Short mmCIF file of C-alpha atoms in Angstrom, two decimals:
data_model
loop_
_atom_site.label_atom_id
_atom_site.label_comp_id
_atom_site.label_asym_id
_atom_site.label_seq_id
_atom_site.Cartn_x
_atom_site.Cartn_y
_atom_site.Cartn_z
CA TYR A 256 64.98 21.10 82.51
CA GLY A 257 67.14 23.36 80.09
CA MET A 258 63.99 23.71 77.75
CA LYS A 259 61.79 24.26 80.71
CA GLU A 260 63.60 27.15 81.25
CA ARG A 261 64.03 28.61 77.99
CA GLY A 262 60.41 27.98 77.96
CA ARG A 263 59.82 30.16 80.87
CA GLU A 264 62.54 33.09 79.26
CA GLU A 265 60.55 33.59 76.38
CA PHE A 266 56.91 33.45 77.86
CA VAL A 267 59.08 36.36 79.74
CA LYS A 268 60.41 37.73 76.91
CA SER A 269 56.76 38.04 74.83
CA GLU A 270 55.11 39.14 77.79
CA LEU A 271 57.56 42.49 78.06
CA GLY A 272 57.23 42.09 74.05
CA SER A 273 53.59 43.04 74.29
CA LEU A 274 54.82 46.51 76.40
CA ASN A 275 56.85 46.90 73.60
CA PRO A 276 55.47 50.55 72.01
CA VAL A 277 57.04 50.02 68.29
CA ASN A 278 53.91 50.04 66.79
CA TRP A 279 51.47 51.44 69.37
CA THR A 280 48.85 54.58 67.64
CA VAL A 281 48.57 57.33 69.38
CA SER A 282 45.67 55.83 70.71
CA ASP A 283 47.29 52.71 72.30
CA VAL A 284 49.81 55.66 74.06
CA VAL A 285 46.87 57.26 75.21
CA SER A 286 45.15 54.04 76.71
CA TYR A 287 48.65 53.08 78.00
CA PHE A 288 49.15 56.05 80.35
CA THR A 289 45.43 55.95 81.12
CA SER A 290 45.74 52.36 82.74
CA ALA A 291 48.79 53.61 84.35
CA GLY A 292 47.28 55.79 86.45
CA PHE A 293 47.70 59.00 84.56
CA PRO A 294 44.09 59.91 83.05
CA GLU A 295 44.52 63.42 82.77
CA GLN A 296 48.28 63.37 81.73
CA ALA A 297 46.87 60.91 78.95
CA LEU A 298 45.35 63.47 76.90
CA ALA A 299 48.28 65.47 76.68
CA PHE A 300 49.98 62.59 74.63
CA ARG A 301 47.11 62.44 72.17
CA THR A 302 47.27 66.78 72.36
CA GLN A 303 51.32 66.21 70.99
CA GLU A 304 50.16 63.35 68.59
CA ILE A 305 52.76 61.20 70.31
CA ASP A 306 52.76 57.19 68.90
CA GLY A 307 54.63 54.72 69.93
CA LYS A 308 57.68 55.31 67.51
CA SER A 309 57.58 58.76 69.00
CA LEU A 310 57.68 57.52 72.49
CA LEU A 311 60.81 55.81 72.12
CA LEU A 312 62.65 58.89 71.05
CA MET A 313 61.32 61.12 73.91
CA GLN A 314 63.60 62.36 76.57
CA ARG A 315 63.49 63.44 80.05
CA ASN A 316 63.15 67.37 78.80
CA ASP A 317 60.52 66.33 76.44
CA VAL A 318 58.38 64.56 79.02
CA LEU A 319 58.91 67.29 81.76
CA THR A 320 58.22 70.83 79.34
CA GLY A 321 57.01 69.45 76.42
CA LEU A 322 53.61 68.09 77.07
CA SER A 323 52.64 70.84 79.54
CA ILE A 324 51.88 68.58 82.72
CA ARG A 325 51.98 69.11 86.07
CA LEU A 326 56.06 68.52 87.16
CA GLY A 327 54.87 65.83 89.74
CA PRO A 328 53.34 63.36 87.66
CA ALA A 329 55.66 64.33 85.02
CA LEU A 330 57.99 62.96 86.96
CA LYS A 331 56.76 59.52 87.35
CA ILE A 332 55.77 59.26 83.87
CA TYR A 333 59.27 59.70 82.49
CA GLU A 334 60.91 57.54 85.26
CA ARG A 335 58.82 54.68 85.95
CA HIS A 336 57.30 54.74 82.44
CA VAL A 337 58.68 56.38 79.12
CA LYS A 338 62.51 54.92 80.71
CA VAL A 339 61.29 51.76 81.51
CA LEU A 340 59.41 51.10 77.75
CA GLN A 341 62.34 52.31 76.06
CA ARG A 342 64.61 49.74 78.19
CA THR A 343 62.60 47.18 77.48
CA HIS A 344 62.42 47.92 73.44
CA PHE A 345 66.00 48.65 73.19
CA GLU A 346 67.30 45.09 75.23
CA GLU A 347 64.70 43.09 72.48
CA ASP A 348 66.95 44.81 69.80
CA ASP A 349 69.62 42.86 71.09
CA TYR B 16 82.18 52.57 124.90
CA GLY B 17 82.09 51.54 121.29
CA MET B 18 78.35 50.01 121.66
CA LYS B 19 77.29 53.57 122.79
CA GLU B 20 79.23 55.29 119.79
CA ARG B 21 77.29 52.54 117.47
CA GLY B 22 74.00 53.51 119.67
CA ARG B 23 74.74 57.27 118.64
CA GLU B 24 75.28 56.63 115.25
CA GLU B 25 72.04 54.52 114.91
CA PHE B 26 69.99 57.39 116.57
CA VAL B 27 71.28 60.06 113.92
CA LYS B 28 70.40 57.69 111.22
CA SER B 29 67.00 57.17 112.44
CA GLU B 30 66.45 60.96 113.02
CA LEU B 31 67.71 61.61 109.40
CA GLY B 32 65.19 58.92 108.26
CA SER B 33 62.24 61.02 109.71
CA LEU B 34 63.58 63.38 106.86
CA ASN B 35 63.05 60.55 104.47
CA PRO B 36 60.72 61.84 101.73
CA VAL B 37 60.37 58.70 99.91
CA ASN B 38 57.16 58.01 101.70
CA TRP B 39 55.52 62.29 101.89
CA THR B 40 52.25 62.84 100.69
CA VAL B 41 52.06 66.16 98.26
CA SER B 42 50.75 67.60 101.95
CA ASP B 43 54.04 66.50 103.74
CA VAL B 44 56.32 67.84 101.17
CA VAL B 45 53.94 71.31 101.50
CA SER B 46 54.53 71.09 105.19
CA TYR B 47 57.90 70.55 105.05
CA PHE B 48 58.90 73.34 102.89
CA THR B 49 56.35 75.94 104.71
CA SER B 50 58.25 74.32 108.46
CA ALA B 51 61.59 75.45 106.15
CA GLY B 52 60.62 78.99 105.66
CA PHE B 53 59.12 78.63 102.36
CA PRO B 54 55.39 78.91 102.99
CA GLU B 55 54.60 81.01 99.65
CA GLN B 56 56.63 78.17 97.69
CA ALA B 57 55.33 75.59 99.40
CA LEU B 58 51.98 76.17 97.46
CA ALA B 59 53.88 75.69 94.25
CA PHE B 60 54.72 71.96 95.45
CA ARG B 61 51.17 71.70 95.53
CA THR B 62 49.89 73.12 92.30
CA GLN B 63 52.59 70.69 90.61
CA GLU B 64 51.61 67.29 92.68
CA ILE B 65 54.92 66.96 93.86
CA ASP B 66 55.28 64.28 96.65
CA GLY B 67 57.83 62.55 98.35
CA LYS B 68 58.51 60.18 95.37
CA SER B 69 58.30 63.06 92.75
CA LEU B 70 60.45 65.62 94.80
CA LEU B 71 63.46 63.10 94.77
CA LEU B 72 63.34 63.06 91.36
CA MET B 73 63.44 66.65 90.69
CA GLN B 74 66.93 68.26 89.31
CA ARG B 75 68.13 72.18 90.01
CA ASN B 76 66.66 72.71 86.79
CA ASP B 77 63.04 71.50 87.62
CA VAL B 78 63.08 73.58 90.58
CA LEU B 79 64.39 76.78 89.22
CA THR B 80 61.58 76.89 86.28
CA GLY B 81 59.51 74.50 86.57
CA LEU B 82 57.83 75.62 89.75
CA SER B 83 57.13 79.14 88.55
CA ILE B 84 58.52 80.48 92.04
CA ARG B 85 61.34 83.56 92.09
CA LEU B 86 64.70 82.65 91.54
CA GLY B 87 66.10 83.74 94.94
CA PRO B 88 63.91 81.07 97.30
CA ALA B 89 64.41 78.53 94.08
CA LEU B 90 67.80 78.41 94.72
CA LYS B 91 67.63 78.17 98.33
CA ILE B 92 64.81 75.46 97.92
CA TYR B 93 67.43 73.55 95.58
CA GLU B 94 70.29 73.95 97.34
CA ARG B 95 69.78 73.81 101.04
CA HIS B 96 66.66 71.42 100.96
CA VAL B 97 66.00 69.16 97.84
CA LYS B 98 69.77 67.94 97.23
CA VAL B 99 69.91 67.51 101.01
CA LEU B 100 67.27 65.51 101.06
CA GLN B 101 67.85 63.65 97.81
CA ARG B 102 71.42 62.74 99.90
CA THR B 103 70.23 61.76 102.98
CA HIS B 104 67.66 59.22 100.83
CA PHE B 105 70.12 57.90 98.95
CA GLU B 106 73.02 57.54 101.24
CA GLU B 107 70.21 55.35 103.29
CA ASP B 108 70.27 53.26 100.21
CA ASP B 109 73.51 52.06 100.75
CA TYR C 265 110.35 93.43 104.62
CA GLY C 266 108.72 89.32 104.63
CA MET C 267 105.86 91.13 107.24
CA LYS C 268 105.38 94.03 105.23
CA GLU C 269 104.56 91.92 102.30
CA ARG C 270 102.66 89.61 104.28
CA GLY C 271 100.32 92.55 105.89
CA ARG C 272 99.91 93.86 102.12
CA GLU C 273 98.44 90.55 101.47
CA GLU C 274 95.96 90.09 103.96
CA PHE C 275 94.98 94.28 103.24
CA VAL C 276 94.02 92.68 99.72
CA LYS C 277 92.27 90.07 101.17
CA SER C 278 90.15 92.04 103.38
CA GLU C 279 89.30 94.42 100.84
CA LEU C 280 88.36 91.81 98.27
CA GLY C 281 86.87 90.39 101.70
CA SER C 282 84.38 93.19 101.73
CA LEU C 283 83.06 92.24 98.35
CA ASN C 284 82.43 88.86 99.70
CA PRO C 285 78.35 88.93 99.13
CA VAL C 286 77.77 85.53 101.67
CA ASN C 287 75.94 87.92 104.18
CA TRP C 288 74.77 90.35 101.80
CA THR C 289 70.88 91.44 101.78
CA VAL C 290 68.35 91.76 98.70
CA SER C 291 68.79 95.31 99.17
CA ASP C 292 72.77 95.10 99.25
CA VAL C 293 72.35 93.07 96.08
CA VAL C 294 70.95 95.66 94.62
CA SER C 295 72.63 98.43 95.53
CA TYR C 296 75.92 96.90 94.48
CA PHE C 297 74.18 96.59 90.79
CA THR C 298 73.40 99.76 90.56
CA SER C 299 76.85 101.40 91.98
CA ALA C 300 77.88 99.03 89.54
CA GLY C 301 76.41 100.80 86.62
CA PHE C 302 73.05 98.45 86.17
CA PRO C 303 70.17 100.65 88.12
CA GLU C 304 67.29 99.33 85.64
CA GLN C 305 68.68 95.67 86.22
CA ALA C 306 69.13 95.72 90.04
CA LEU C 307 65.48 96.12 90.41
CA ALA C 308 65.20 92.84 88.51
CA PHE C 309 67.32 91.27 91.84
CA ARG C 310 64.93 92.63 93.85
CA THR C 311 61.75 91.27 92.28
CA GLN C 312 63.26 87.98 91.90
CA GLU C 313 64.38 88.17 96.03
CA ILE C 314 67.99 87.66 95.44
CA ASP C 315 70.51 87.98 98.64
CA GLY C 316 74.21 87.32 98.54
CA LYS C 317 73.71 83.44 99.46
CA SER C 318 71.30 83.15 96.23
CA LEU C 319 73.79 85.47 93.93
CA LEU C 320 76.55 83.10 95.10
CA LEU C 321 74.24 79.83 93.59
CA MET C 322 74.00 81.60 90.15
CA GLN C 323 74.47 80.15 87.30
CA ARG C 324 74.92 81.92 83.44
CA ASN C 325 71.64 80.53 82.85
CA ASP C 326 69.95 82.04 85.92
CA VAL C 327 71.36 85.38 84.94
CA LEU C 328 70.67 85.11 81.42
CA THR C 329 67.07 83.67 81.44
CA GLY C 330 65.93 84.38 84.96
CA LEU C 331 65.95 87.68 85.39
CA SER C 332 63.85 88.67 82.41
CA ILE C 333 66.78 91.61 81.48
CA ARG C 334 67.85 92.39 78.22
CA LEU C 335 70.61 89.97 77.32
CA GLY C 336 73.12 92.66 76.56
CA PRO C 337 73.27 93.92 80.21
CA ALA C 338 72.77 90.54 81.39
CA LEU C 339 75.96 89.09 79.82
CA LYS C 340 78.17 91.27 81.21
CA ILE C 341 76.19 91.50 84.88
CA TYR C 342 77.39 87.74 84.58
CA GLU C 343 80.49 87.69 83.21
CA ARG C 344 81.97 90.90 85.27
CA HIS C 345 80.04 90.49 88.46
CA VAL C 346 78.35 87.29 89.30
CA LYS C 347 81.48 85.34 88.34
CA VAL C 348 84.12 87.18 89.59
CA LEU C 349 81.86 87.88 93.31
CA GLN C 350 81.87 83.62 92.94
CA ARG C 351 85.03 83.25 92.41
CA THR C 352 86.50 85.51 95.31
CA HIS C 353 84.09 84.10 97.49
CA PHE C 354 85.30 80.54 96.97
CA GLU C 355 88.94 81.48 97.07
CA GLU C 356 88.59 83.21 100.71
CA ASP C 357 87.57 79.38 101.59
CA ASP C 358 90.66 77.57 100.53
CA TYR D 55 82.10 42.65 37.69
CA GLY D 56 84.31 45.19 39.64
CA MET D 57 83.33 48.23 37.77
CA LYS D 58 79.30 47.17 37.34
CA GLU D 59 79.75 46.97 41.51
CA ARG D 60 81.46 50.57 41.59
CA GLY D 61 79.25 52.32 39.22
CA ARG D 62 75.63 50.87 41.07
CA GLU D 63 77.74 52.70 44.20
CA GLU D 64 78.57 55.87 42.38
CA PHE D 65 74.55 55.78 41.24
CA VAL D 66 73.41 55.41 45.13
CA LYS D 67 75.72 57.94 45.93
CA SER D 68 74.32 60.52 43.37
CA GLU D 69 70.70 59.76 44.23
CA LEU D 70 71.62 60.75 48.10
CA GLY D 71 73.68 63.80 46.74
CA SER D 72 70.59 64.84 45.56
CA LEU D 73 68.88 64.61 49.14
CA ASN D 74 71.75 67.06 50.18
CA PRO D 75 69.75 70.17 51.07
CA VAL D 76 73.32 72.59 50.70
CA ASN D 77 71.26 74.62 48.04
CA TRP D 78 67.66 74.21 48.79
CA THR D 79 65.78 77.46 49.08
CA VAL D 80 62.90 77.42 51.60
CA SER D 81 60.67 76.22 49.45
CA ASP D 82 62.74 73.16 48.56
CA VAL D 83 62.69 72.45 52.49
CA VAL D 84 58.65 73.13 52.62
CA SER D 85 58.40 70.79 49.62
CA TYR D 86 60.73 67.89 50.84
CA PHE D 87 58.79 67.81 54.27
CA THR D 88 55.41 67.92 52.50
CA SER D 89 56.41 65.07 50.52
CA ALA D 90 57.72 63.30 53.49
CA GLY D 91 53.81 63.48 55.22
CA PHE D 92 54.07 66.21 57.30
CA PRO D 93 52.46 68.91 55.55
CA GLU D 94 51.48 70.91 58.15
CA GLN D 95 54.59 70.85 60.19
CA ALA D 96 56.18 71.80 56.86
CA LEU D 97 54.74 75.15 57.00
CA ALA D 98 56.45 75.96 60.30
CA PHE D 99 59.87 75.77 58.28
CA ARG D 100 59.12 78.41 55.88
CA THR D 101 57.72 80.75 58.94
CA GLN D 102 61.06 80.44 60.54
CA GLU D 103 62.83 80.99 56.99
CA ILE D 104 64.59 77.63 57.35
CA ASP D 105 66.52 76.76 53.84
CA GLY D 106 69.05 74.37 53.15
CA LYS D 107 71.79 75.80 55.19
CA SER D 108 70.09 76.30 57.98
CA LEU D 109 68.66 73.05 58.11
CA LEU D 110 72.03 71.76 58.11
CA LEU D 111 72.84 73.61 61.47
CA MET D 112 69.68 72.44 63.29
CA GLN D 113 70.18 70.65 66.21
CA ARG D 114 67.44 68.38 68.28
CA ASN D 115 66.52 70.90 70.30
CA ASP D 116 65.69 73.61 67.67
CA VAL D 117 63.46 71.11 65.71
CA LEU D 118 61.36 70.24 69.06
CA THR D 119 61.19 73.67 70.32
CA GLY D 120 61.99 76.35 67.72
CA LEU D 121 59.29 75.23 65.41
CA SER D 122 56.55 75.53 67.35
CA ILE D 123 55.05 72.57 66.29
CA ARG D 124 53.68 69.23 67.96
CA LEU D 125 56.29 67.13 69.74
CA GLY D 126 55.26 63.69 68.54
CA PRO D 127 55.84 64.74 64.71
CA ALA D 128 58.90 66.99 65.93
CA LEU D 129 60.70 64.21 67.20
CA LYS D 130 60.21 61.92 63.98
CA ILE D 131 60.97 64.84 61.74
CA TYR D 132 64.38 64.98 63.70
CA GLU D 133 65.03 61.37 64.06
CA ARG D 134 64.35 60.34 60.51
CA HIS D 135 64.95 63.74 58.48
CA VAL D 136 66.93 66.50 59.57
CA LYS D 137 69.46 64.03 61.17
CA VAL D 138 69.47 61.61 58.25
CA LEU D 139 70.10 64.80 55.33
CA GLN D 140 72.70 66.22 57.64
CA ARG D 141 74.57 62.67 57.94
CA THR D 142 74.71 62.44 54.15
CA HIS D 143 75.89 66.02 53.65
CA PHE D 144 78.13 65.45 55.86
CA GLU D 145 79.45 62.04 54.65
CA GLU D 146 79.53 63.43 51.26
CA ASP D 147 82.27 66.14 52.49
CA ASP D 148 84.84 63.20 53.45
CA TYR E 50 110.85 87.60 49.83
CA GLY E 51 110.95 86.33 54.05
CA MET E 52 109.89 90.10 54.69
CA LYS E 53 107.39 90.07 51.68
CA GLU E 54 105.40 87.15 53.36
CA ARG E 55 106.09 88.80 56.52
CA GLY E 56 104.35 91.71 55.32
CA ARG E 57 101.52 90.16 53.34
CA GLU E 58 100.40 88.23 56.57
CA GLU E 59 100.51 91.38 59.16
CA PHE E 60 98.32 93.13 56.76
CA VAL E 61 95.85 90.26 56.48
CA LYS E 62 95.88 90.27 60.30
CA SER E 63 95.07 94.03 60.87
CA GLU E 64 92.27 93.66 58.10
CA LEU E 65 90.99 90.99 60.60
CA GLY E 66 91.28 93.19 63.48
CA SER E 67 89.40 95.60 61.81
CA LEU E 68 86.40 93.19 62.50
CA ASN E 69 87.06 92.57 66.53
CA PRO E 70 84.20 93.81 67.75
CA VAL E 71 85.62 94.63 71.04
CA ASN E 72 85.08 98.39 71.26
CA TRP E 73 81.93 98.21 68.89
CA THR E 74 78.97 100.34 70.10
CA VAL E 75 75.66 98.75 70.15
CA SER E 76 75.46 100.89 66.92
CA ASP E 77 78.23 99.31 65.33
CA VAL E 78 76.45 95.75 66.35
CA VAL E 79 73.33 97.25 64.34
CA SER E 80 75.44 98.33 61.31
CA TYR E 81 77.60 95.26 60.85
CA PHE E 82 75.03 92.89 60.82
CA THR E 83 72.58 95.18 58.88
CA SER E 84 75.60 94.87 56.36
CA ALA E 85 75.88 91.36 56.51
CA GLY E 86 72.25 90.84 55.12
CA PHE E 87 70.28 90.95 58.13
CA PRO E 88 68.80 94.05 58.79
CA GLU E 89 65.87 92.91 60.64
CA GLN E 90 67.72 91.09 62.97
CA ALA E 91 69.87 93.43 63.53
CA LEU E 92 67.49 95.84 64.86
CA ALA E 93 66.84 92.88 67.77
CA PHE E 94 70.55 93.61 68.73
CA ARG E 95 69.83 97.29 69.73
CA THR E 96 66.75 95.56 71.75
CA GLN E 97 68.84 93.27 73.81
CA GLU E 98 71.67 96.41 73.97
CA ILE E 99 74.54 94.18 72.67
CA ASP E 100 77.04 95.87 72.28
CA GLY E 101 80.71 94.34 71.18
CA LYS E 102 81.93 93.28 74.40
CA SER E 103 78.22 91.58 74.96
CA LEU E 104 78.50 89.85 71.26
CA LEU E 105 81.87 88.20 72.51
CA LEU E 106 80.28 86.35 75.01
CA MET E 107 76.86 85.44 73.41
CA GLN E 108 76.51 81.39 73.31
CA ARG E 109 74.46 79.56 70.38
CA ASN E 110 71.73 79.53 72.63
CA ASP E 111 71.53 83.45 73.08
CA VAL E 112 71.34 84.01 69.42
CA LEU E 113 68.79 81.37 68.85
CA THR E 114 66.33 82.00 71.78
CA GLY E 115 67.52 85.26 73.21
CA LEU E 116 66.87 87.56 70.47
CA SER E 117 63.52 86.36 69.49
CA ILE E 118 64.16 86.45 66.05
CA ARG E 119 63.10 84.01 63.00
CA LEU E 120 65.48 80.54 63.45
CA GLY E 121 66.78 80.18 60.26
CA PRO E 122 68.58 83.75 60.08
CA ALA E 123 69.36 83.16 63.71
CA LEU E 124 71.22 80.08 63.29
CA LYS E 125 73.18 81.71 60.32
CA ILE E 126 74.09 84.69 62.34
CA TYR E 127 75.27 82.70 64.79
CA GLU E 128 77.66 80.09 62.56
CA ARG E 129 78.92 82.70 60.17
CA HIS E 130 78.89 86.18 62.35
CA VAL E 131 79.39 85.52 66.05
CA LYS E 132 81.36 82.65 66.18
CA VAL E 133 83.39 83.59 63.37
CA LEU E 134 83.97 87.35 65.13
CA GLN E 135 84.85 85.62 68.55
CA ARG E 136 87.80 83.09 67.37
CA THR E 137 89.15 86.44 65.10
CA HIS E 138 88.96 88.25 68.28
CA PHE E 139 90.34 85.40 70.59
CA GLU E 140 93.15 84.25 68.26
CA GLU E 141 94.38 87.96 67.84
CA ASP E 142 94.84 87.39 71.80
CA ASP E 143 97.00 84.95 71.21
#
């Protein structure tokens, strides 16, 4: 059952992998935030030309003040999405 | 009297619990700051769409510069309310 | 002469105490900065509704960017007044 | 073949050396970012009068907020270019 | 020759001393930056009412964002002048 375990682990990894934004275009970023429940804020990512690689470089303050979006959604976008996507990406790198 | 003590402690906890903003809607946040003596500033929380979950994520600088409210009230809102609500919330988590 | 010494020390303390802004109204804050040689900047404290309690919460950056006053006077107001009043206040608390 | 190795290393060093921006004029900076794929953003370096010496003094926040360029390209310009050019420059100094 | 050495050291100190801005008026500050090759930026020091004492209190970010001058010159003004004048001043204090 060791292999079964490993199989499941790899499946989880590849699932998470599909959320690794490193190769996302700007449109992929917009789609992601639209599906995540932030259709209005998603447009700001297009305006600021943020693709997956740029998304991985964003810090808290960039999301809060660099996108010109309302503070409430910005706080959630950073905490629940940008931070989580970055963590997933950097864990995969290990 | 040990049980009496514990009873009182639990009462205090549940009272504080009622101030745990994790499930507050944006309107609850607005009501809270209105009752707290900041009716004008309370509206800024609606404008910025800040519900309880976002409130728990706010830092000092977000309150001071992200709400476009006057500096004097902003300093008190952060120090006496946002900080206190966050402390209560995170203590309950322990 | 030990008592004499203590008497003088208490006098100094109460003199400094009169500069403890904890109970100052917004008008007291305005008067203070007017007398201190900053009549123009004093008005910004009224605009931003800063009373004594808010004054004690101000950080360097709040004075420099939150009052919309010129940088030169702002630097002196923070260094020679806000910082000094805060130090006096917190020393008295000990 | 020890010398061959050293020769190659020196070649690499001098190649990188040609990317040492310490003596670049503002126009050199503009050309660099144009060739690097950021023709639009390159103009902001001219507007802000940034020559090689100023480029070596830029921090992350200066690139993100001081150039008035879009956030996505700004993040890449800092991470892939400004930071790399500075590292090259300061390594050569050792 | 020990005395000769000491004499030279004192001369250097007093020369540097003449660059100690603690007693400079706003006009002295403006003259300094004009002679230093920044005539346009020098005017911003007048607009912001920065005399020698304020100059000694300026931090990097104050020069870069508080004077409303272009980023390139601002970076050099801070690094080559403000920082250096402050270091000279505080070394003399020792």
